[in-house]
Coordinates of C-alpha atoms and ligand atoms in Angstrom, one line a residue:
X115 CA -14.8 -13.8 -67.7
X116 CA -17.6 -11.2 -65.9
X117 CA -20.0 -10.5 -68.1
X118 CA -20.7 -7.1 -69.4
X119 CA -23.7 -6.1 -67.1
X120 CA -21.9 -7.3 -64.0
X121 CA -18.8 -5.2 -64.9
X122 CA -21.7 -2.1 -65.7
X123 CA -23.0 -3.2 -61.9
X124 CA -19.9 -2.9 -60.6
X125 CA -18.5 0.5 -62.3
X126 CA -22.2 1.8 -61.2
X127 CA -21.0 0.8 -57.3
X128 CA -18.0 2.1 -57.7
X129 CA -19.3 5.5 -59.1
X130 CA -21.6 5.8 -56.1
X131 CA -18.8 5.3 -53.8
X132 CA -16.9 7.4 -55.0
X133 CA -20.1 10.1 -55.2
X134 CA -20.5 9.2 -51.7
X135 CA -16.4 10.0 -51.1
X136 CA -16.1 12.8 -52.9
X137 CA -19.3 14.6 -51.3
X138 CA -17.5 13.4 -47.5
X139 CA -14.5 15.2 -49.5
X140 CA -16.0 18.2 -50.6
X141 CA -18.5 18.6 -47.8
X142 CA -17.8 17.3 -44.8
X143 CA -15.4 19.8 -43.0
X144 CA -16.6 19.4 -39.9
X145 CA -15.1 18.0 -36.7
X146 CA -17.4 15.1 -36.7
X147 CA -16.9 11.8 -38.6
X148 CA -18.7 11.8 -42.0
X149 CA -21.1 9.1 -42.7
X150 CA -20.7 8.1 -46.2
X151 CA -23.9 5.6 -46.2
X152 CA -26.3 3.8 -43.9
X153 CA -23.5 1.0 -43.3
X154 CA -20.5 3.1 -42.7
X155 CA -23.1 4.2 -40.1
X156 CA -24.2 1.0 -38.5
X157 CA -20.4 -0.2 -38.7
X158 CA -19.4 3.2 -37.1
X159 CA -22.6 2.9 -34.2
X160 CA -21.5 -0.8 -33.2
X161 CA -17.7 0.4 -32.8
X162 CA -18.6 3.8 -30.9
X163 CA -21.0 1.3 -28.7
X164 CA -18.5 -1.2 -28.1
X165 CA -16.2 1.7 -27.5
X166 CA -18.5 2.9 -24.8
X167 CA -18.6 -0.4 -22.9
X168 CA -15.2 -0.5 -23.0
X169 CA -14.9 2.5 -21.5
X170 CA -17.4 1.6 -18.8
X171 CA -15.2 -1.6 -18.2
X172 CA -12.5 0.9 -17.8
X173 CA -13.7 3.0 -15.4
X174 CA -15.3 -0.2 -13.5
X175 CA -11.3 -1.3 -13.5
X176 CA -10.2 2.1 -12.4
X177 CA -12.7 2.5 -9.3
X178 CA -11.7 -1.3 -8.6
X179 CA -8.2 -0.8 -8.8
X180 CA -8.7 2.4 -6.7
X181 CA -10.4 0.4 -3.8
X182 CA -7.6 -2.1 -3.8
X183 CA -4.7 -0.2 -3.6
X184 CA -6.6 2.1 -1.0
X185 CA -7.1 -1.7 1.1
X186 CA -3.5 -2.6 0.2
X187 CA -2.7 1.0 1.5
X188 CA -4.7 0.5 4.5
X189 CA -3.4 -3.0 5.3
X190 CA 0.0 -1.4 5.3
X191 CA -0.2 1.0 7.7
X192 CA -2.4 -1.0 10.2
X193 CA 0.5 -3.9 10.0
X194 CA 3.2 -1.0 10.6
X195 CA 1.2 -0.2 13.7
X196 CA 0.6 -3.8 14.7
X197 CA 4.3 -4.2 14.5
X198 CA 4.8 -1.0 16.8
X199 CA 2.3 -2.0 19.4
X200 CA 3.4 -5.6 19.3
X201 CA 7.1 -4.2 19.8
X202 CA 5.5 -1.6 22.8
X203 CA 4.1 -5.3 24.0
X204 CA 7.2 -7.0 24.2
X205 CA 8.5 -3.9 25.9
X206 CA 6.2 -3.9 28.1
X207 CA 6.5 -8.3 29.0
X208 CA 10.5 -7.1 29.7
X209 CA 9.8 -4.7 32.0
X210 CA 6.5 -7.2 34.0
X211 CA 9.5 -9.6 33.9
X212 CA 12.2 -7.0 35.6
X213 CA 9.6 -6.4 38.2
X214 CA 8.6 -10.0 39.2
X215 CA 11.8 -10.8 39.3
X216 CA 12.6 -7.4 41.9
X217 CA 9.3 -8.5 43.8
X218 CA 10.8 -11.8 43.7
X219 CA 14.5 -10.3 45.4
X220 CA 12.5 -8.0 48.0
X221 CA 10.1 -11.1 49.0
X222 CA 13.0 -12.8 49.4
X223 CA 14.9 -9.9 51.7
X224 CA 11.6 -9.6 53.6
X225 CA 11.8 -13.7 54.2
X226 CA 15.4 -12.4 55.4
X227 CA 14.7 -9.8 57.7
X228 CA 11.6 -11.3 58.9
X229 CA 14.2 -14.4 59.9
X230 CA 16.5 -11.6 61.8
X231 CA 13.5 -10.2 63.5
X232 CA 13.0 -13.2 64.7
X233 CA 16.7 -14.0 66.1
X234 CA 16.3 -10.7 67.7
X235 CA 13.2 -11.8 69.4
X236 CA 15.0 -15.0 70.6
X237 CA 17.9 -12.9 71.7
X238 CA 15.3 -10.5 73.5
X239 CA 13.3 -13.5 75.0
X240 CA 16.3 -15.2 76.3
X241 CA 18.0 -12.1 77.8
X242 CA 15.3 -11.9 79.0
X243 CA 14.0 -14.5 80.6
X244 CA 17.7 -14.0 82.2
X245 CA 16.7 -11.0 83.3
X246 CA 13.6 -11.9 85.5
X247 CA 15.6 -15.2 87.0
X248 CA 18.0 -12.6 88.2
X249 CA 15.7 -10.2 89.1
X250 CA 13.7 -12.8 91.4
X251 CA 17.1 -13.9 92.9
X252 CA 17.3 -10.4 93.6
X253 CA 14.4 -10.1 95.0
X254 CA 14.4 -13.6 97.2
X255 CA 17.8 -11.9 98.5
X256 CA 16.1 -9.2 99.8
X257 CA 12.7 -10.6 100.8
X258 CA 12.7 -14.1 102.1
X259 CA 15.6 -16.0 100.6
X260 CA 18.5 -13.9 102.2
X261 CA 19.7 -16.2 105.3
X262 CA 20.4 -18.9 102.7
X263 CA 22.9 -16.7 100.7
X264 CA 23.9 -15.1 103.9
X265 CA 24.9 -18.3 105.8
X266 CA 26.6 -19.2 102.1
X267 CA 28.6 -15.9 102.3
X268 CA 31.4 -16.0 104.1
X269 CA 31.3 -12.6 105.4
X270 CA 29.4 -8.8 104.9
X271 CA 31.5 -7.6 102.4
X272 CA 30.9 -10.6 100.4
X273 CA 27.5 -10.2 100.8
X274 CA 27.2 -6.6 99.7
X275 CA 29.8 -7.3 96.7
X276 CA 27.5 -10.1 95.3
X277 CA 24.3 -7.8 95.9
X278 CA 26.1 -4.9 94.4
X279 CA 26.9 -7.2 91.4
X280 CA 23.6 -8.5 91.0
X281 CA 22.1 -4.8 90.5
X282 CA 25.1 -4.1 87.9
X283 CA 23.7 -7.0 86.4
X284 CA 20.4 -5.9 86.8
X285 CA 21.6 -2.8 85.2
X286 CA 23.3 -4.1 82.6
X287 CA 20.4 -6.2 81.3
X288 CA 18.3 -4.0 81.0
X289 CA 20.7 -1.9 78.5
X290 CA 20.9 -5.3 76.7
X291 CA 17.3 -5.5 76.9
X292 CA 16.4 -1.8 75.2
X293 CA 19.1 -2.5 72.8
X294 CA 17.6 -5.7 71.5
X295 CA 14.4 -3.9 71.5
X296 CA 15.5 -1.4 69.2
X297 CA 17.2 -3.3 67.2
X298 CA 14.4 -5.2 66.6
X299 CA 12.3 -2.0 66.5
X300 CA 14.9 -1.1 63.4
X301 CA 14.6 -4.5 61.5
X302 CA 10.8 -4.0 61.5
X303 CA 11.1 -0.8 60.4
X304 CA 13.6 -1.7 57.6
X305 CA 11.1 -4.8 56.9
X306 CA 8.3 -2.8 56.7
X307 CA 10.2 -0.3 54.0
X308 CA 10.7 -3.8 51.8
X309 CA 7.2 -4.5 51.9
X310 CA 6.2 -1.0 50.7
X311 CA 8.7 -1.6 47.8
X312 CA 6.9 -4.9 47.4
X313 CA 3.5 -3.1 47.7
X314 CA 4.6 0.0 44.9
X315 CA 6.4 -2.7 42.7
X316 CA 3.2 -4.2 42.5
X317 CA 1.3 -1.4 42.1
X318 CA 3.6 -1.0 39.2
X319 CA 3.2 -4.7 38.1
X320 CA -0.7 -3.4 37.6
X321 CA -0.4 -0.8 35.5
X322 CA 1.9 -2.1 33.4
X323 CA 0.1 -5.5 33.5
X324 CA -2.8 -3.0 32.2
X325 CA -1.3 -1.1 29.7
X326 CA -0.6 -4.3 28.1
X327 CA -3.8 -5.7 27.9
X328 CA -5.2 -2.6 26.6
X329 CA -2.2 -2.8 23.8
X330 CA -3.6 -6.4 23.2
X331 CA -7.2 -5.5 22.9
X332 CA -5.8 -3.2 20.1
X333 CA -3.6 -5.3 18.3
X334 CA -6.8 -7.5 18.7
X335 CA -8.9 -4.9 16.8
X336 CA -6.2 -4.3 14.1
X337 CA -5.5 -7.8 13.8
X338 CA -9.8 -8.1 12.5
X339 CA -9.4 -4.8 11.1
X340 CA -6.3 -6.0 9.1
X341 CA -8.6 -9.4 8.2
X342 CA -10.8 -7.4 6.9
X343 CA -8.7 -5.2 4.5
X344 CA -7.5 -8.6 3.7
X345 CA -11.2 -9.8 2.5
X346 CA -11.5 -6.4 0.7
X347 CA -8.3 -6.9 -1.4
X348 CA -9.1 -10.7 -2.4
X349 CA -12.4 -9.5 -3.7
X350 CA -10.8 -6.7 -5.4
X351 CA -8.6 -8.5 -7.0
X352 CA -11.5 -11.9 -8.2
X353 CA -13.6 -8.4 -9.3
X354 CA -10.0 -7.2 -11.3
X355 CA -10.2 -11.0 -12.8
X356 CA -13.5 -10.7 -14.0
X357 CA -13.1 -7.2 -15.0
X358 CA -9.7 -8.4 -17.7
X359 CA -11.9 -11.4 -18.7
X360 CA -14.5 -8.9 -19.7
X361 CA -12.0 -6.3 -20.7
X362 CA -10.1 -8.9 -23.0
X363 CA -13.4 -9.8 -24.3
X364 CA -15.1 -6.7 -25.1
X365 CA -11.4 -6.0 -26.7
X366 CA -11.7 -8.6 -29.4
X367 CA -15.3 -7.4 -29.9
X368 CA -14.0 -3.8 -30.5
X369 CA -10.7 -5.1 -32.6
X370 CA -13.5 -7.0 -35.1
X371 CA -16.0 -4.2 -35.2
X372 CA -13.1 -1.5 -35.8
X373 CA -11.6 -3.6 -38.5
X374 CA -15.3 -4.5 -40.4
X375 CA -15.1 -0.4 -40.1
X376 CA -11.8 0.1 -41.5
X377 CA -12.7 -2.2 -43.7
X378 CA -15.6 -1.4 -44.9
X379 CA -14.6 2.5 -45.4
X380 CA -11.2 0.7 -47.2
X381 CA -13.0 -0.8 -49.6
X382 CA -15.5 2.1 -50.7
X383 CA -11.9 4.2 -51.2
X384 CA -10.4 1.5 -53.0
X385 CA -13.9 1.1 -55.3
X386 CA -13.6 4.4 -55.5
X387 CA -9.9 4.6 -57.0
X388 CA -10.6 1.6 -59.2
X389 CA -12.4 3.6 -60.9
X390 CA -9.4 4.9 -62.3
X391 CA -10.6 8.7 -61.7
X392 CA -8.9 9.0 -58.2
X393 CA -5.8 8.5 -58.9
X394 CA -4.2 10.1 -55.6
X395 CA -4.5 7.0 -54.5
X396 CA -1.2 5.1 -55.5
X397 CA 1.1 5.3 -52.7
X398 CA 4.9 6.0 -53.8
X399 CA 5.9 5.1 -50.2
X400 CA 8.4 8.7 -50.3
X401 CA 6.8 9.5 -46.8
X402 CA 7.8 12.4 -44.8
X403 CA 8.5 12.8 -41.2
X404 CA 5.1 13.4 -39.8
X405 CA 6.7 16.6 -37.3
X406 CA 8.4 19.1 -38.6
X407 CA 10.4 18.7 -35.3
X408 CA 10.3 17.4 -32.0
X409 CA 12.6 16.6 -29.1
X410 CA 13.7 12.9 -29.6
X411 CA 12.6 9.1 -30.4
X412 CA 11.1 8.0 -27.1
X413 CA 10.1 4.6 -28.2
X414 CA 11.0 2.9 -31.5
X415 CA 9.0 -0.3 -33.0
X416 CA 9.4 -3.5 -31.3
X417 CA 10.8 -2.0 -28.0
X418 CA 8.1 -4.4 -25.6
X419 CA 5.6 -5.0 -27.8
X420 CA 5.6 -1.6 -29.1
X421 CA 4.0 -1.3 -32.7
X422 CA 4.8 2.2 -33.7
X423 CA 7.1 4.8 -33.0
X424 CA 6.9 7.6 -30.6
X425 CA 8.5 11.0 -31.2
X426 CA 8.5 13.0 -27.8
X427 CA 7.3 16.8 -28.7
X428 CA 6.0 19.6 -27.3
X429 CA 1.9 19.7 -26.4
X430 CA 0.2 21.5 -30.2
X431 CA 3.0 20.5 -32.4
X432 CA 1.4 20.6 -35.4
X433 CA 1.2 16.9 -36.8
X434 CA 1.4 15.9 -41.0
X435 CA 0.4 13.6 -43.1
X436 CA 3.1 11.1 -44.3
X437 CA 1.7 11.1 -47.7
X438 CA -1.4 11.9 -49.6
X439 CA -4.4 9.8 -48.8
X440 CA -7.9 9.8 -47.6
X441 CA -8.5 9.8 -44.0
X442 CA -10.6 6.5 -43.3
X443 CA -10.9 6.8 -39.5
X444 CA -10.9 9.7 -36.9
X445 CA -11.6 8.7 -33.0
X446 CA -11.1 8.9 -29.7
X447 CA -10.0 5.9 -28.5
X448 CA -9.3 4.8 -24.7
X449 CA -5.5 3.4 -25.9
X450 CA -4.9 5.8 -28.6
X451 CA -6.7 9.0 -27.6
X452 CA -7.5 11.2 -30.3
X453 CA -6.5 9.6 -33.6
X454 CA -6.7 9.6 -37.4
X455 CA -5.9 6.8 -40.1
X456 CA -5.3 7.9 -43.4
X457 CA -4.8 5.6 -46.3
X458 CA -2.4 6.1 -49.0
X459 CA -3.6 3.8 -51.5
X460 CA -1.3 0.8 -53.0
X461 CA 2.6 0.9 -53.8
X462 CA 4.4 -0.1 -57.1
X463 CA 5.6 -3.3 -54.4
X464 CA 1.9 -4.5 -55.0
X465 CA 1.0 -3.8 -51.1
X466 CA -1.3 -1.4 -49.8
X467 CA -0.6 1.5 -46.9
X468 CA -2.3 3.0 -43.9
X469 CA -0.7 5.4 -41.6
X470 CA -2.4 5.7 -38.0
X471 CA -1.1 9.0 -35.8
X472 CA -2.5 8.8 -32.2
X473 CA -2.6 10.9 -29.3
X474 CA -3.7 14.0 -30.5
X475 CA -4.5 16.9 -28.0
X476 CA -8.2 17.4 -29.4
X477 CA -10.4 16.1 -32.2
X478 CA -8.9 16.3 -35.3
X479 CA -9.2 19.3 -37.4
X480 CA -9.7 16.5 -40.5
X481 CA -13.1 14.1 -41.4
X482 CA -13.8 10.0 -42.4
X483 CA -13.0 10.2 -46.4
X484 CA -11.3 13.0 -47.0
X485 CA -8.4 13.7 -49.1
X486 CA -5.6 14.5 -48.0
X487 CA -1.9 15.6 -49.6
X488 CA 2.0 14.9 -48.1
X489 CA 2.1 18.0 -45.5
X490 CA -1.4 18.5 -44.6
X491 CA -2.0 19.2 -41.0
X492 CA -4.3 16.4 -39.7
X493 CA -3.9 17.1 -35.9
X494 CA -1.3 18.2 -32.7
X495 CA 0.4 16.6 -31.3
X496 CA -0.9 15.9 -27.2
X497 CA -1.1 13.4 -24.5
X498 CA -5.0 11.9 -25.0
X499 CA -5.4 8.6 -24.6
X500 CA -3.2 5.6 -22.8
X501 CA 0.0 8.0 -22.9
X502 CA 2.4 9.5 -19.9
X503 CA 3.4 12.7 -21.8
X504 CA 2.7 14.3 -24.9
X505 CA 4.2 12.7 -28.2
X506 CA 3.3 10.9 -31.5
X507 CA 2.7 7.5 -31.6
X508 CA 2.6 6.6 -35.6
X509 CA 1.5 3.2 -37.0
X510 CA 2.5 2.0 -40.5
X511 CA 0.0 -0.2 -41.9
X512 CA 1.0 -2.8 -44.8
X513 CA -1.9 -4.6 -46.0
X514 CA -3.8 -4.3 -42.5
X515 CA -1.0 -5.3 -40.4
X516 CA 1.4 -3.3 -38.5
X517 CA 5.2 -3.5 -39.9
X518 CA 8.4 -1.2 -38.5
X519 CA 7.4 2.6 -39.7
X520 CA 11.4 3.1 -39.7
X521 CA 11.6 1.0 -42.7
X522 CA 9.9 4.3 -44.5
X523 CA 8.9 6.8 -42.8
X524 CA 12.3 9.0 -41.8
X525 CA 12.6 9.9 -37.9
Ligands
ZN839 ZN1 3.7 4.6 -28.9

């Protein structure tokens, strides 16, 4: 049982609030959120502030996430040309390895025709050491040694045959002799051309031999460069921990203070109706569809998560209230963008409903606590906001919580 001057307390608080309601009704047009008394505005301070640090968090996340995908960017390209200068390396060992393996073949011939040069030489030497026995026979014939063939010869003609013979011999050997010599003349010659293969092969073997160490001196460099990016993304991506931790956090803190807000204005609307003289407030859950048209259903409720429905429609499509109501909250919100609650009151099924629309193109053309009928235009339709396009994201509230909007609000 209360007693009589509790109840007189409490129909003098409700009065008030619904004073205080009716003058944010009556009076507060404007584009900026009505405060209807000293704790709607402390409530309202504490969510904008925690709203504020969110969006610092935000932005802290954006210019992080920014830095890593510019490192993970960065890291990408300087693999891509690790992998081409380690590919112009191996290129480069093939072709080293071609040419060791040629100087390797023309040492080899040079061993060769150094051996020929050689056998000529013999040949040469022992033609012509021949060739000076025979020319000192020669000579002892004709000097001093010439009785000795003489009284072997058995007569002139002999004598002059063998002489005779002995210069064709003479002769001969020293064709042979020239022969040999330019023979071995050519071999040299064709030895010295395989050494200056040898010598421009290896001239080759050095610049190549350089290119590639200049090639490993920059993989060298990329390979610390790519260490670095490396150090950059890991730290980007303990500062992305942190910055979800905090995120998450300041979340909750935002969720709570919005809800002691909603709250808070909730309760001074439903004082207010209790009354009995605002009787608006008694929802009869015949809701319309909040656009007079629009292009399709691009998300329904439930699809990942996804507690509302989104109508796809053209950017300043003008956006109505499902019902009659009062308008409890109207924000900008990181997630939601530009947005506006309105509460319908409490349905014959005991329960009562808040509608959220979010999105909107620009702040809403509609106040904290006031009254709204079915139809009204409370905003447009836009893209503010966590969204990819423009559209309407509506939220159907039953008893605080978020339930299926198809299950009254027509598409
Ligand atoms: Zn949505």
């Amino acid at each position: 049982m209360i007693s009589l001057a509790v109840k007189k307390h409490l129909r003098q608080a409700a009065s008030l609030a619904l004073t205080l309601v009716m003058a944010t009704a009556l009076f507060c047009q404007a584009a900026t959120p009505a405060y209807a008394d000293q704790k709607q505005q402390e409530l309202e301070d504490k969510k904008n502030q925690l709203q504020e640090e969110l969006n610092e968090i935000h932005n802290q996340q954006s210019a992080n996430q920014e830095n890593l995908e510019n490192a993970q960017d960065q890291k990408q390209q300087l693999e891509a040309q690790n992998a081409e200068l380690k590919q112009q390396v191996a290129t480069i060992s093939n072709q080293l390895d071609d040419i060791k393996t040629q100087i390797g073949e023309t040492e080899d011939a040079i061993t060769a025709k150094q051996a020929e040069v050689d056998q000529k030489q013999a040949e040469f030497d022992a033609r012509w050491d021949g060739f000076k026995e025979r020319m000192s026979s020669m000579q002892m014939l004709h000097y001093s040694g010439g009785i000795d063939i003489l009284s072997n010869a058995t007569n002139l003609f002999q004598l002059l045959n063998f002489t005779q013979a002995l210069a064709d011999i003479s002769e001969k050997d020293e064709e042979v002799c020239q022969e040999l010599d330019d023979e071995k003349a050519a071999l040299n010659q064709e030895k010295q051309e395989l050494e200056d293969q040898k010598a421009q092969l290896e001239s080759q073997e050095a610049t190549l031999a350089d290119s590639q160490n200049q090639l490993n001196s920059t993989i060298d460099k990329l390979v610390a460069n790519i260490q670095q990016q490396d150090a950059t993304i890991s730290e980007a991506e303990a500062r992305a921990e942190a910055l979800a931790a905090a995120e998450s956090e300041k979340q909750a803190e935002f969720n709570k203070a919005a809800d002691e807000y909603d709250s808070y204005l909730r309760s001074l609307i439903n004082s207010s109706s209790s009354s009995g003289t605002n009787a608006t407030l008694s929802c009869s859950l015949d809701f319309i569809c909040p656009l007079d048209s629009y292009k399709y259903i691009s998300c329904e409720y439930g699809s990942g998560g996804h507690k509302g429905r989104d109508y796809a429609a053209p950017g300043g499509t003008p956006i109505h209230a499902v019902a009659s109501g009062q308008v409890i909250t109207v924000e900008s919100h990181y997630s939601y963008g530009y947005y506006v609650m309105i509460y319908h009151g409490t349905a014959d099924d005991g329960n009562n409903y808040t509608t959220l629309y979010a999105h909107m193109n620009s702040w809403p053309p509609v106040s904290v606590g006031q009254a709204v009928s079915k139809g009204d235009v409370i905003g447009y339709v836009g893209s503010t906001g966590n969204s990819t396009g423009n559209h309407l994201h509506i939220e159907l509230r039953q008893n605080g919580a978020r339930i299926n909007p198809a299950l009254y609000i027509p598409s």
